[in-house]
Coordinates of C-alpha atoms in Angstrom, one line a residue:
Chain A
M575 CA -16.1 -39.1 30.0
T576 CA -19.1 -39.4 32.0
A577 CA -22.8 -40.7 30.2
M578 CA -24.7 -38.7 32.6
R579 CA -23.5 -35.5 31.3
S580 CA -26.2 -33.6 28.8
P581 CA -24.7 -33.5 25.3
I582 CA -23.1 -30.6 24.1
H583 CA -24.9 -28.6 21.4
T584 CA -22.4 -27.8 18.7
V585 CA -22.6 -26.1 15.6
I586 CA -20.2 -25.8 12.9
V587 CA -19.5 -22.3 11.2
D588 CA -17.0 -22.4 8.2
D589 CA -17.6 -21.6 4.3
E590 CA -15.6 -24.8 3.1
Q591 CA -17.6 -27.9 3.1
L592 CA -14.6 -30.1 3.4
A593 CA -13.4 -28.5 6.2
R594 CA -17.2 -28.1 7.8
G595 CA -17.0 -32.2 6.7
V596 CA -13.6 -33.0 8.6
L597 CA -14.9 -31.5 11.7
R598 CA -17.3 -33.6 11.5
E599 CA -16.1 -36.7 11.0
L600 CA -13.7 -35.9 13.9
L601 CA -16.2 -34.9 16.4
A602 CA -18.0 -38.3 15.5
A603 CA -15.8 -39.8 17.7
H604 CA -16.9 -37.6 21.0
E605 CA -20.4 -38.8 22.1
D606 CA -20.9 -36.1 24.2
I607 CA -20.4 -33.5 21.4
E608 CA -23.7 -33.1 19.0
V609 CA -23.8 -31.3 16.2
I610 CA -26.9 -29.6 15.9
A611 CA -26.4 -27.5 13.0
E612 CA -23.8 -26.5 9.9
C613 CA -23.3 -22.8 8.7
G614 CA -21.3 -21.9 5.4
N615 CA -21.2 -18.0 6.3
G616 CA -21.6 -15.6 9.2
F617 CA -25.0 -14.7 8.6
E618 CA -25.9 -18.1 9.0
A619 CA -24.3 -18.4 11.8
V620 CA -26.1 -15.3 13.8
K621 CA -29.3 -16.9 12.9
V622 CA -28.4 -20.2 13.9
V623 CA -26.7 -19.6 17.2
S624 CA -29.4 -16.9 18.6
E625 CA -32.5 -19.6 17.3
K626 CA -30.6 -22.8 19.0
K627 CA -28.8 -21.4 21.7
P628 CA -25.8 -23.7 21.1
D629 CA -22.9 -24.3 23.8
L630 CA -20.4 -24.7 21.4
L631 CA -19.4 -23.0 18.5
L632 CA -16.3 -24.1 16.0
L633 CA -15.9 -20.9 14.4
D634 CA -13.6 -20.3 11.2
I635 CA -12.4 -16.7 10.6
Q636 CA -12.1 -16.0 7.4
M637 CA -15.4 -15.9 5.9
P638 CA -17.6 -14.3 3.4
K639 CA -19.9 -11.2 4.8
L640 CA -19.0 -11.6 8.4
D641 CA -16.1 -12.8 10.0
G642 CA -15.8 -15.3 13.4
F643 CA -14.7 -12.1 15.4
E644 CA -18.0 -10.1 13.7
V645 CA -20.2 -12.9 14.1
L646 CA -19.2 -12.9 18.2
D647 CA -19.3 -9.4 18.6
L648 CA -22.7 -9.9 17.2
I649 CA -24.0 -13.3 19.1
G650 CA -22.9 -11.9 22.5
G651 CA -21.3 -14.1 25.2
D652 CA -23.4 -16.8 25.9
V653 CA -21.7 -19.7 23.9
T654 CA -18.2 -21.4 24.2
V655 CA -16.0 -21.0 20.8
I656 CA -13.1 -22.7 19.5
F657 CA -11.8 -20.6 16.2
V658 CA -10.3 -22.8 13.5
T659 CA -8.4 -21.0 11.0
A660 CA -5.6 -21.4 8.9
Y661 CA -4.3 -17.6 9.9
D662 CA -2.2 -17.7 12.7
Q663 CA -2.4 -13.8 13.5
Y664 CA -5.6 -13.7 15.2
A665 CA -4.4 -15.9 18.2
I666 CA -4.2 -12.8 20.2
R667 CA -7.4 -11.0 19.5
A668 CA -8.6 -14.6 19.7
F669 CA -7.9 -14.9 23.6
E670 CA -8.8 -11.6 24.0
V671 CA -12.9 -12.3 23.0
H672 CA -12.0 -15.3 25.3
A673 CA -12.1 -18.1 23.0
V674 CA -11.1 -21.3 25.1
D675 CA -8.5 -22.6 22.1
Y676 CA -7.4 -21.3 18.9
L677 CA -7.3 -24.6 16.1
L678 CA -4.7 -24.1 13.1
K679 CA -5.7 -25.7 9.8
P680 CA -4.7 -28.2 9.4
F681 CA -5.2 -29.9 12.6
S682 CA -4.9 -33.5 14.0
A683 CA -7.3 -35.2 15.7
E684 CA -5.3 -35.0 19.1
R685 CA -5.2 -31.6 18.8
L686 CA -9.4 -31.2 18.4
A687 CA -9.5 -33.6 21.3
E688 CA -7.5 -31.3 23.4
A689 CA -9.6 -28.1 22.4
L690 CA -12.6 -29.8 23.0
D691 CA -11.3 -31.2 26.7
R692 CA -11.4 -27.2 27.5
A693 CA -14.2 -26.4 25.8
R694 CA -15.9 -29.1 28.6
D695 CA -14.2 -27.2 31.1
R696 CA -15.5 -24.3 29.9
I697 CA -19.0 -25.6 30.1
A698 CA -19.2 -27.3 33.1
T699 CA -17.8 -24.6 35.4
R700 CA -20.8 -22.0 33.3
Q701 CA -17.8 -19.7 32.9
K702 CA -19.8 -17.4 30.5
M703 CA -18.4 -14.7 28.6
P704 CA -19.0 -11.6 30.9
A705 CA -20.9 -9.3 28.4
G706 CA -18.8 -6.6 27.1
L707 CA -16.1 -9.1 26.7
A708 CA -16.7 -9.4 22.9
A709 CA -16.3 -5.7 22.7
A710 CA -13.0 -5.9 23.8
G711 CA -11.8 -7.5 20.8
R712 CA -14.0 -5.7 18.5
A713 CA -12.1 -2.1 19.8
R714 CA -9.1 -3.1 17.8
Q715 CA -10.5 -2.6 14.9
T716 CA -11.0 0.9 14.5
P717 CA -11.7 3.0 13.1
L718 CA -14.6 0.9 12.3
E719 CA -15.5 0.3 8.4
R720 CA -19.2 -1.0 9.1
I721 CA -22.1 -1.4 11.4
L722 CA -23.7 -4.6 12.5
I723 CA -26.7 -5.3 13.6
R724 CA -28.6 -7.6 14.8
D725 CA -32.4 -7.8 14.2
R726 CA -33.2 -10.8 16.4
A727 CA -32.0 -13.5 13.6
E728 CA -31.5 -11.1 11.0
V729 CA -28.4 -9.1 10.5
H730 CA -27.7 -5.9 8.6
V731 CA -24.0 -4.6 7.6
I732 CA -23.7 -1.1 7.2
P733 CA -20.4 0.7 5.7
V734 CA -19.9 3.9 7.6
E735 CA -20.0 5.4 4.9
K736 CA -23.7 4.8 4.4
V737 CA -24.8 6.3 7.8
D738 CA -26.6 9.5 7.7
Y739 CA -26.5 10.2 11.2
I740 CA -26.9 7.9 15.0
E741 CA -29.1 9.2 17.9
S742 CA -29.2 7.7 20.7
Q743 CA -32.6 6.0 22.3
D744 CA -32.1 4.9 26.4
D745 CA -30.5 2.2 26.2
Y746 CA -29.9 1.6 22.1
V747 CA -28.7 3.5 19.5
S748 CA -30.7 4.2 16.3
V749 CA -28.2 4.2 13.1
K750 CA -30.3 6.2 10.0
T751 CA -28.8 5.3 6.8
A752 CA -30.8 5.9 3.1
G753 CA -34.1 6.6 4.7
R754 CA -34.1 3.3 7.4
R755 CA -33.4 3.3 11.0
Y756 CA -31.8 0.4 13.1
L757 CA -31.6 0.1 16.4
K758 CA -28.2 -1.4 17.9
E759 CA -28.1 -2.4 21.7
Q760 CA -24.8 0.0 22.4
T761 CA -24.0 3.5 23.6
L762 CA -23.6 6.6 21.8
G763 CA -20.5 7.5 23.9
E764 CA -18.8 3.5 23.1
L765 CA -20.0 3.9 19.3
E766 CA -18.2 7.5 19.1
T767 CA -15.1 6.0 20.0
L768 CA -15.2 3.7 17.6
L769 CA -15.9 5.3 14.7
D770 CA -13.7 7.7 11.9
K771 CA -12.9 10.9 13.7
D772 CA -12.3 12.8 10.5
I773 CA -15.8 11.5 9.3
F774 CA -18.0 11.6 12.6
V775 CA -18.7 14.3 15.1
R776 CA -21.2 14.6 18.1
I777 CA -22.8 18.0 17.4
H778 CA -25.2 17.2 20.4
R779 CA -25.3 15.0 23.7
R780 CA -27.4 12.6 21.7
V781 CA -26.2 12.8 18.1
I782 CA -23.7 11.8 16.3
L783 CA -23.7 13.1 12.2
N784 CA -22.0 11.9 9.0
I785 CA -19.8 15.2 8.4
A786 CA -20.9 14.7 4.6
R787 CA -24.1 15.0 5.1
L788 CA -24.0 18.4 6.2
V789 CA -26.1 20.7 3.7
R790 CA -25.7 23.9 6.1
I791 CA -26.1 25.0 9.3
E792 CA -28.9 27.5 10.5
L793 CA -29.3 30.1 13.5
A794 CA -32.5 29.1 15.1
V795 CA -33.5 31.5 18.5
K796 CA -30.7 32.5 20.3
D797 CA -28.2 30.2 20.6
N798 CA -29.5 27.5 19.4
R799 CA -28.1 26.0 15.7
V800 CA -29.8 23.2 13.6
A801 CA -27.7 21.0 11.1
I802 CA -29.6 21.0 8.0
L803 CA -28.7 17.5 6.1
A804 CA -28.9 17.1 2.3
D805 CA -32.9 15.3 2.6
G806 CA -33.6 17.9 4.7
T807 CA -33.7 16.8 7.9
K808 CA -32.6 18.9 10.6
L809 CA -30.9 18.2 13.9
P810 CA -30.1 19.7 17.0
I811 CA -26.5 21.3 17.9
S812 CA -25.7 22.0 21.0
R813 CA -22.6 24.9 21.7
S814 CA -19.7 22.2 22.8
G815 CA -21.0 20.3 19.3
Y816 CA -20.6 23.2 17.3
A817 CA -17.3 23.9 18.9
R818 CA -16.2 20.2 17.3
L819 CA -17.9 20.5 14.5
K820 CA -16.3 23.8 13.8
E821 CA -13.1 22.1 14.2
L822 CA -13.7 19.4 12.0
L823 CA -14.6 21.7 9.4
K824 CA -11.7 23.9 9.5
Chain B
M1179 CA 24.3 28.4 -6.0
H1180 CA 27.5 27.5 -7.4
P1181 CA 28.5 24.5 -5.3
I1182 CA 31.5 26.4 -4.9
L1183 CA 30.3 29.3 -3.0
S1184 CA 27.7 27.0 -1.3
D1185 CA 30.1 25.5 1.1
R1186 CA 32.9 27.5 2.5
R1187 CA 35.9 24.8 3.0
R1188 CA 35.2 24.1 -0.8
L1189 CA 35.2 28.2 -1.2
G1190 CA 38.7 28.5 0.9
L1191 CA 40.8 25.9 -1.2
Y1192 CA 39.8 27.0 -4.4
L1193 CA 40.5 30.5 -3.5
L1194 CA 43.6 29.1 -2.6
G1195 CA 44.1 27.3 -5.7
W1196 CA 43.9 30.5 -7.4
L1197 CA 46.8 31.3 -5.4
P1198 CA 49.7 30.5 -7.4
I1199 CA 48.1 32.1 -10.6
G1200 CA 48.1 35.4 -8.8
A1201 CA 51.7 34.9 -7.5
L1202 CA 53.0 33.9 -11.3
L1203 CA 51.2 37.0 -12.8
A1204 CA 53.3 39.6 -10.0
A1205 CA 56.4 37.7 -10.7
G1206 CA 55.4 38.9 -14.8
L1207 CA 54.5 42.3 -13.6
S1208 CA 57.5 42.5 -11.4
E1209 CA 60.3 42.9 -13.8
R1210 CA 58.7 46.8 -14.9
S1211 CA 57.9 47.6 -11.0
S1212 CA 58.7 46.4 -7.4
W1213 CA 57.3 42.9 -6.1
L1214 CA 55.3 45.0 -3.2
A1215 CA 53.7 47.5 -5.9
S1216 CA 52.7 44.1 -8.1
A1217 CA 51.5 41.9 -5.5
A1218 CA 49.5 45.0 -4.5
I1219 CA 47.9 45.4 -7.9
V1220 CA 47.7 41.5 -9.0
L1221 CA 46.6 39.7 -5.8
P1222 CA 43.0 41.7 -5.0
I1223 CA 42.3 41.3 -9.0
T1224 CA 43.3 37.7 -8.9
A1225 CA 40.5 37.4 -6.5
V1226 CA 38.1 39.0 -7.9
F1227 CA 38.9 36.6 -11.5
A1228 CA 38.7 33.9 -9.2
F1229 CA 34.9 34.6 -8.7
I1230 CA 34.5 36.0 -12.4
S1231 CA 35.5 32.6 -13.8
L1232 CA 32.8 30.2 -11.1
N1233 CA 30.4 31.9 -14.1
A1234 CA 31.8 29.6 -16.6
G1235 CA 30.3 26.9 -14.3
Y1236 CA 26.5 28.4 -15.3
L1237 CA 27.7 28.7 -18.8
C1238 CA 28.9 25.1 -19.3
R1239 CA 25.3 24.0 -18.0
V1240 CA 23.2 26.0 -20.2
F1241 CA 25.5 25.1 -23.1
P1242 CA 25.9 21.3 -22.6
I1243 CA 28.6 19.2 -24.6
D1244 CA 25.9 16.8 -25.5
A1245 CA 24.7 15.0 -28.6
R1246 CA 22.5 17.5 -29.8
A1247 CA 25.1 20.8 -29.1
S1248 CA 26.9 22.5 -32.1
V1249 CA 30.4 22.6 -31.7
W1250 CA 31.2 25.8 -33.4
R1251 CA 28.4 27.4 -31.2
T1252 CA 29.9 26.3 -28.1
V1253 CA 33.4 27.8 -29.1
V1254 CA 31.7 30.7 -30.2
V1255 CA 29.9 31.1 -26.8
H1256 CA 33.1 30.4 -25.0
I1257 CA 35.3 32.8 -27.1
V1258 CA 33.0 35.4 -26.7
A1259 CA 32.3 35.3 -22.9
A1260 CA 36.1 34.5 -21.8
A1261 CA 36.2 38.2 -23.6
M1262 CA 34.1 39.5 -21.8
A1263 CA 34.7 38.3 -18.6
S1264 CA 38.6 39.4 -19.2
A1265 CA 37.3 42.7 -20.5
I1266 CA 35.3 43.2 -17.1
W1267 CA 38.4 41.8 -15.3
I1268 CA 40.0 44.7 -16.8
G1269 CA 37.6 47.0 -16.3
L1270 CA 38.0 46.0 -12.4
G1271 CA 41.5 46.2 -12.8
S1272 CA 41.5 49.8 -14.0
L1273 CA 39.3 50.7 -11.0
W1274 CA 41.4 49.5 -8.4
V1275 CA 44.6 50.7 -9.8
A1276 CA 43.2 54.0 -10.0
A1277 CA 42.1 53.7 -6.3
L1278 CA 45.8 52.6 -5.6
A1279 CA 47.3 55.2 -7.3
A1280 CA 45.1 57.8 -5.0
V1281 CA 46.3 56.4 -1.9
A1282 CA 49.2 55.2 -2.6
P1283 CA 51.1 57.0 -5.6
A1284 CA 55.1 55.7 -4.7
L1285 CA 53.7 52.5 -5.9
D1286 CA 53.4 53.8 -9.8
A1287 CA 51.1 51.1 -10.1
G1288 CA 48.9 52.8 -13.0
A1289 CA 52.3 52.6 -15.4
T1290 CA 52.8 49.0 -14.3
F1291 CA 49.0 48.1 -14.8
G1292 CA 48.9 49.8 -18.1
A1293 CA 51.9 48.6 -19.5
Q1294 CA 50.9 44.8 -19.2
R1295 CA 47.0 45.3 -19.8
L1296 CA 46.8 43.4 -23.4
L1297 CA 49.1 40.3 -21.6
I1298 CA 46.4 40.4 -18.6
F1299 CA 43.6 40.2 -21.1
V1300 CA 45.1 37.3 -22.7
V1301 CA 46.1 35.2 -19.6
G1302 CA 42.3 36.6 -18.7
A1303 CA 40.7 34.6 -21.1
L1304 CA 42.7 31.6 -21.4
L1305 CA 42.3 31.3 -17.4
F1306 CA 38.8 31.7 -18.0
W1307 CA 38.7 28.8 -21.1
L1308 CA 40.4 26.5 -18.0
A1309 CA 37.5 27.4 -15.7
S1310 CA 35.0 25.7 -18.5
I1311 CA 37.3 23.2 -19.2
L1312 CA 37.5 22.2 -15.5
H1313 CA 33.3 22.6 -15.4
Y1314 CA 32.8 20.7 -18.0
L1315 CA 34.6 18.0 -16.5
L1316 CA 32.9 18.2 -13.4
I1317 CA 29.8 18.3 -15.1
A1318 CA 30.6 14.8 -16.9
F1319 CA 32.1 13.0 -13.5
E1320 CA 28.8 14.3 -11.8
A1321 CA 26.6 12.8 -14.7
S1322 CA 27.9 9.2 -14.9
Q1323 CA 28.0 9.2 -10.8
Q1324 CA 24.7 9.8 -11.1
A1325 CA 23.6 7.3 -13.8
E1326 CA 25.7 4.9 -11.9
R1327 CA 23.5 5.0 -8.9
R1328 CA 20.6 5.2 -10.9
A1329 CA 21.2 2.2 -12.5
I1330 CA 22.2 0.2 -8.8
E1331 CA 18.9 1.8 -7.6
L1332 CA 16.9 0.2 -10.4
S1333 CA 18.6 -2.9 -10.2
L1334 CA 18.3 -3.5 -6.7
L1335 CA 14.4 -2.5 -6.8
T1336 CA 13.4 -5.2 -10.1
R1337 CA 15.4 -7.3 -7.6
D1338 CA 13.4 -6.5 -4.8
A1339 CA 9.7 -7.1 -6.6
E1340 CA 11.2 -10.2 -8.4
L1341 CA 11.9 -11.9 -4.9
K1342 CA 8.8 -10.1 -2.9
A1343 CA 6.5 -11.4 -6.2
L1344 CA 8.4 -15.0 -5.3
R1345 CA 7.7 -15.0 -1.8
A1346 CA 4.5 -13.6 -1.8
Q1347 CA 3.5 -16.2 -4.9
I1348 CA 3.5 -18.9 -2.4
D1349 CA 0.9 -17.5 0.2
P1350 CA 1.7 -19.7 3.2
H1351 CA -2.5 -19.6 3.9
F1352 CA -2.9 -20.9 0.5
L1353 CA -0.6 -23.9 1.2
F1354 CA -2.6 -24.2 5.0
N1355 CA -5.9 -24.3 3.7
S1356 CA -4.9 -26.7 0.8
L1357 CA -3.2 -28.9 3.3
H1358 CA -6.2 -29.1 5.4
S1359 CA -8.4 -29.8 2.0
I1360 CA -6.5 -33.2 1.5
S1361 CA -6.3 -33.9 5.4
A1362 CA -10.0 -33.5 5.0
L1363 CA -10.3 -36.1 2.1
T1364 CA -8.2 -39.0 3.0
T1365 CA -11.0 -40.2 4.6
V1366 CA -14.0 -39.5 2.5
D1367 CA -12.6 -39.5 -1.0
P1368 CA -8.8 -40.9 -1.3
A1369 CA -8.3 -40.3 -4.5
A1370 CA -9.3 -36.9 -4.3
A1371 CA -6.8 -36.5 -2.2
R1372 CA -4.4 -37.9 -4.0
R1373 CA -5.1 -35.8 -7.4
M1374 CA -4.8 -32.8 -5.2
C1375 CA -1.0 -33.7 -3.6
L1376 CA -0.1 -34.0 -7.4
L1377 CA -1.8 -30.5 -8.4
L1378 CA -0.4 -28.9 -5.4
A1379 CA 2.7 -30.1 -6.3
E1380 CA 2.7 -29.5 -9.7
F1381 CA 1.8 -25.9 -8.7
L1382 CA 4.8 -25.8 -6.7
R1383 CA 7.3 -26.8 -9.1
E1384 CA 6.1 -24.8 -12.2
T1385 CA 5.8 -21.5 -9.4
L1386 CA 9.7 -22.0 -8.9
R1387 CA 10.4 -22.9 -12.3
L1388 CA 9.2 -20.0 -14.3
G1389 CA 10.0 -17.5 -11.4
S1390 CA 13.4 -18.3 -12.3
S1391 CA 13.3 -18.0 -16.2
N1392 CA 13.1 -13.8 -17.4
R1393 CA 10.0 -14.3 -20.1
I1394 CA 7.6 -16.9 -20.1
S1395 CA 4.9 -17.5 -23.1
L1396 CA 1.4 -15.9 -21.7
A1397 CA 0.3 -19.4 -21.9
D1398 CA 2.7 -21.1 -19.3
E1399 CA 1.6 -18.2 -17.4
F1400 CA -2.1 -19.1 -17.9
A1401 CA -1.3 -22.9 -17.4
L1402 CA 0.1 -21.7 -13.7
A1403 CA -3.0 -19.9 -13.2
D1404 CA -4.9 -23.0 -13.8
R1405 CA -3.3 -25.0 -11.9
F1406 CA -4.1 -22.4 -9.0
L1407 CA -7.7 -22.2 -9.7
E1408 CA -8.2 -25.8 -9.7
I1409 CA -6.9 -26.5 -6.5
E1410 CA -8.9 -23.4 -5.1
R1411 CA -12.0 -25.4 -7.1
V1412 CA -11.4 -28.3 -5.0
R1413 CA -11.6 -26.2 -1.4
L1414 CA -14.5 -23.6 -2.4
G1415 CA -16.7 -26.1 -5.0
A1416 CA -19.1 -24.3 -7.3
R1417 CA -18.6 -20.8 -5.8
L1418 CA -15.2 -20.3 -8.0
Q1419 CA -16.2 -20.2 -11.8
V1420 CA -13.9 -19.5 -14.3
A1421 CA -14.7 -18.0 -18.1
R1422 CA -11.9 -17.3 -20.3
D1423 CA -11.9 -15.2 -23.5
T1424 CA -8.3 -15.5 -24.7
D1425 CA -6.9 -14.5 -28.2
P1426 CA -4.0 -17.3 -29.2
R1427 CA -2.0 -14.5 -30.7
A1428 CA -1.9 -12.9 -27.2
T1429 CA -1.5 -16.4 -25.2
A1430 CA 1.9 -16.8 -27.6
C1431 CA 3.6 -13.2 -26.4
L1432 CA 6.0 -13.1 -23.9
V1433 CA 5.7 -11.8 -20.6
P1434 CA 7.6 -11.7 -17.3
P1435 CA 7.0 -14.2 -15.1
L1436 CA 4.3 -14.1 -12.0
L1437 CA 2.8 -11.3 -13.2
I1438 CA -0.9 -12.4 -14.1
Q1439 CA -0.6 -15.2 -11.4
P1440 CA -1.3 -12.5 -7.8
L1441 CA -4.1 -11.1 -9.9
V1442 CA -6.1 -14.3 -10.2
E1443 CA -5.4 -15.1 -6.4
N1444 CA -6.5 -11.8 -6.0
A1445 CA -9.7 -12.3 -7.7
V1446 CA -10.4 -15.4 -5.4
V1447 CA -9.0 -14.3 -2.1
H1448 CA -10.7 -10.5 -2.3
G1449 CA -13.2 -11.9 -4.4
V1450 CA -15.4 -14.9 -5.4
S1451 CA -14.3 -16.3 -1.7
Q1452 CA -15.8 -13.7 -0.1
L1453 CA -19.3 -14.0 -1.9
V1454 CA -21.8 -16.4 -0.1
D1455 CA -22.9 -17.8 -3.1
G1456 CA -18.9 -17.1 -5.3
G1457 CA -19.1 -15.9 -8.1
T1458 CA -17.2 -16.1 -12.0
I1459 CA -14.0 -14.8 -12.4
R1460 CA -13.2 -13.1 -16.0
I1461 CA -9.8 -13.5 -18.0
A1462 CA -9.1 -12.0 -21.0
A1463 CA -5.7 -11.7 -23.1
R1464 CA -5.9 -9.8 -26.5
R1465 CA -3.0 -8.3 -28.7
G1466 CA -3.2 -5.4 -30.3
A1467 CA -0.5 -4.3 -33.2
A1468 CA 2.0 -3.1 -30.5
T1469 CA 0.2 -3.8 -27.0
L1470 CA -0.6 -7.2 -25.2
T1471 CA -4.0 -6.1 -22.7
I1472 CA -4.8 -8.6 -20.5
A1473 CA -8.1 -8.2 -17.7
I1474 CA -8.5 -9.9 -14.8
E1475 CA -12.1 -9.1 -13.3
N1476 CA -13.9 -10.6 -10.1
P1477 CA -17.1 -9.7 -8.8
C1478 CA -17.1 -8.9 -5.1
D1479 CA -19.3 -8.0 -2.1
P1480 CA -20.1 -4.3 -2.1
D1481 CA -21.0 -4.7 1.7
R1482 CA -16.8 -5.7 2.2
P1483 CA -14.7 -4.3 4.7
R1484 CA -12.3 -1.8 3.3
R1485 CA -9.2 -3.6 4.6
N1486 CA -10.3 -6.2 2.1
R1487 CA -9.1 -5.3 -0.3
P1488 CA -5.8 -5.8 -2.7
G1489 CA -3.1 -3.5 -1.8
F1490 CA 0.3 -4.8 -1.8
G1491 CA 0.2 -7.1 -4.5
L1492 CA -1.3 -4.8 -6.5
E1493 CA 1.3 -2.0 -5.8
L1494 CA 4.0 -4.8 -6.7
L1495 CA 2.6 -5.6 -9.4
R1496 CA 2.8 -1.7 -11.0
K1497 CA 6.2 -1.5 -9.5
R1498 CA 7.7 -4.5 -11.7
V1499 CA 5.7 -2.9 -15.0
V1500 CA 6.7 0.4 -14.4
T1501 CA 10.7 -1.0 -14.0
Q1502 CA 10.6 -3.6 -17.1
F1503 CA 8.2 -1.3 -19.5
G1504 CA 8.8 2.1 -18.1
G1505 CA 6.1 4.2 -20.1
D1506 CA 4.7 1.6 -22.2
G1507 CA 3.3 -0.4 -19.5
A1508 CA 0.4 0.1 -17.7
V1509 CA -1.7 -1.4 -14.6
L1510 CA -5.2 0.0 -15.1
V1511 CA -7.4 -0.6 -12.0
E1512 CA -11.5 -0.4 -12.1
E1513 CA -13.0 -1.0 -8.6
Q1514 CA -17.0 -0.8 -8.1
P1515 CA -18.9 -1.8 -5.6
D1516 CA -19.4 -5.5 -6.6
R1517 CA -17.1 -5.4 -9.1
F1518 CA -13.3 -5.4 -9.4
R1519 CA -11.0 -5.1 -12.6
V1520 CA -7.1 -4.9 -13.0
E1521 CA -6.1 -4.4 -16.4
V1522 CA -2.4 -5.1 -17.3
R1523 CA -0.9 -3.6 -21.0
I1524 CA 2.4 -4.5 -21.7
P1525 CA 4.4 -4.3 -25.1
A1526 CA 3.5 -7.4 -27.5
E1527 CA 6.6 -9.3 -27.7
D1528 CA 6.5 -12.5 -29.6
A1529 CA 8.5 -15.6 -28.9
A1530 CA 11.7 -16.1 -31.1

């Protein structure tokens, strides 16, 4: 271990105080590891990671509000992750999102040291997770049950049933729900593949509609149709969008 | 459709069975006429009667012999039916004989048949009764086979449910998490680590002991749940609160073992542990005149993903209640955005 190296800024995320305690205790033996924060849930983790930009995250999977994968999905790929969990069934998914290691509770000090060695290697070689790789792990959980949106340090969780419609805006999608709009950095096409095809339909190049919100379809001019929603909103329907809509309503 | 008519092989065997009867009848008639004449008369009409007799099967199903059936009504029905079947047979026989007489007058079929009409009628009625008796036997045989199969199915289902309940009882993740807590406590609070070891050992021993009994008191079941909650409280701290509202007359009742424990576990795993600030699990038990009602309620996260809901455990519980109590038991689930409640109703049974 070289004293020259700058300390590795580390954040512990676990909803159990005892579990955080054992990590803190075992990490104390590693001089280059500096625990800069501890979080008790996923929301806090997203906030702390975006504010403090740590190098290493020791991340539990089963947590209130957001699970470990959702946290990772929201914070992007700029941090090295070691998952710490009592569940072995997420191991494959963990490596798909490029976690450096997967510690099963309870673990020994030696096993943790091994994981830290891997993390040091990853950090030293600056192998950051390429953008979009977090999405690979996320894509396995389809259809999507909730849309997660990070607004700076704040996280919004929107169950898909509560979404009215989604519009594309340049590189973002704007998710409309109960009178509010949320912006998320994602393409409409990608989101479309993740959503439940029995509920959501792409009625236009720029619009995905929650079919439950549709009240009626009006013919505007000539071939142009307009979807009228329960709250009076009007959305354009393209010709191919109308075909998909008819197929779903059949 | 009649089971004999629906299968060609069975039908062939059945008609073959009638062949000796036809031969006997033909032999009876041949004293007065030639063999050829009696065979020509009797064999076709015997085949016809073979089909008429199948109607006894319908009769037997409509008038089953069971505790509710009146013996006299059954006897009268069968006398009338046999007489009618035989009369129809004689009628069809007469038509056939008339046709024979027209085609081959040399056989003198009319005279032969006419002379033996009464004999044929009596034989027909007796044969129809025989068919009825055979059908009753067949029905009884089928019923006993079905009852046997149902009993096997039921016992398999019960045992399966018990086994799964026991296996699900000791969730490995619960064990791993508890061991991890012990591992954490060993340095910071060795006394607490030891207490946790003892709690865990007691919980495991009690689970195995209670699981092997047929009925336990609800008080014992709740005591097991308490140990579980105490262990989970070490892990979750103040986030896990429990409120109890139980009637001593209810806790004295007998219940199948490990009926409630999975519900308490669900309330922790899918409810309180998924809330940042935790919450209170409410356990209630009431005893009515004939019914024991147990309710477990927990707060939950309104934004929880759909997958994070109890499914398997509840299904198992429902199966156990149905197999053990039939229509007298019920499992009612009330799911709201921020609250989950399960109520179990079973017949109240006092400890002897």
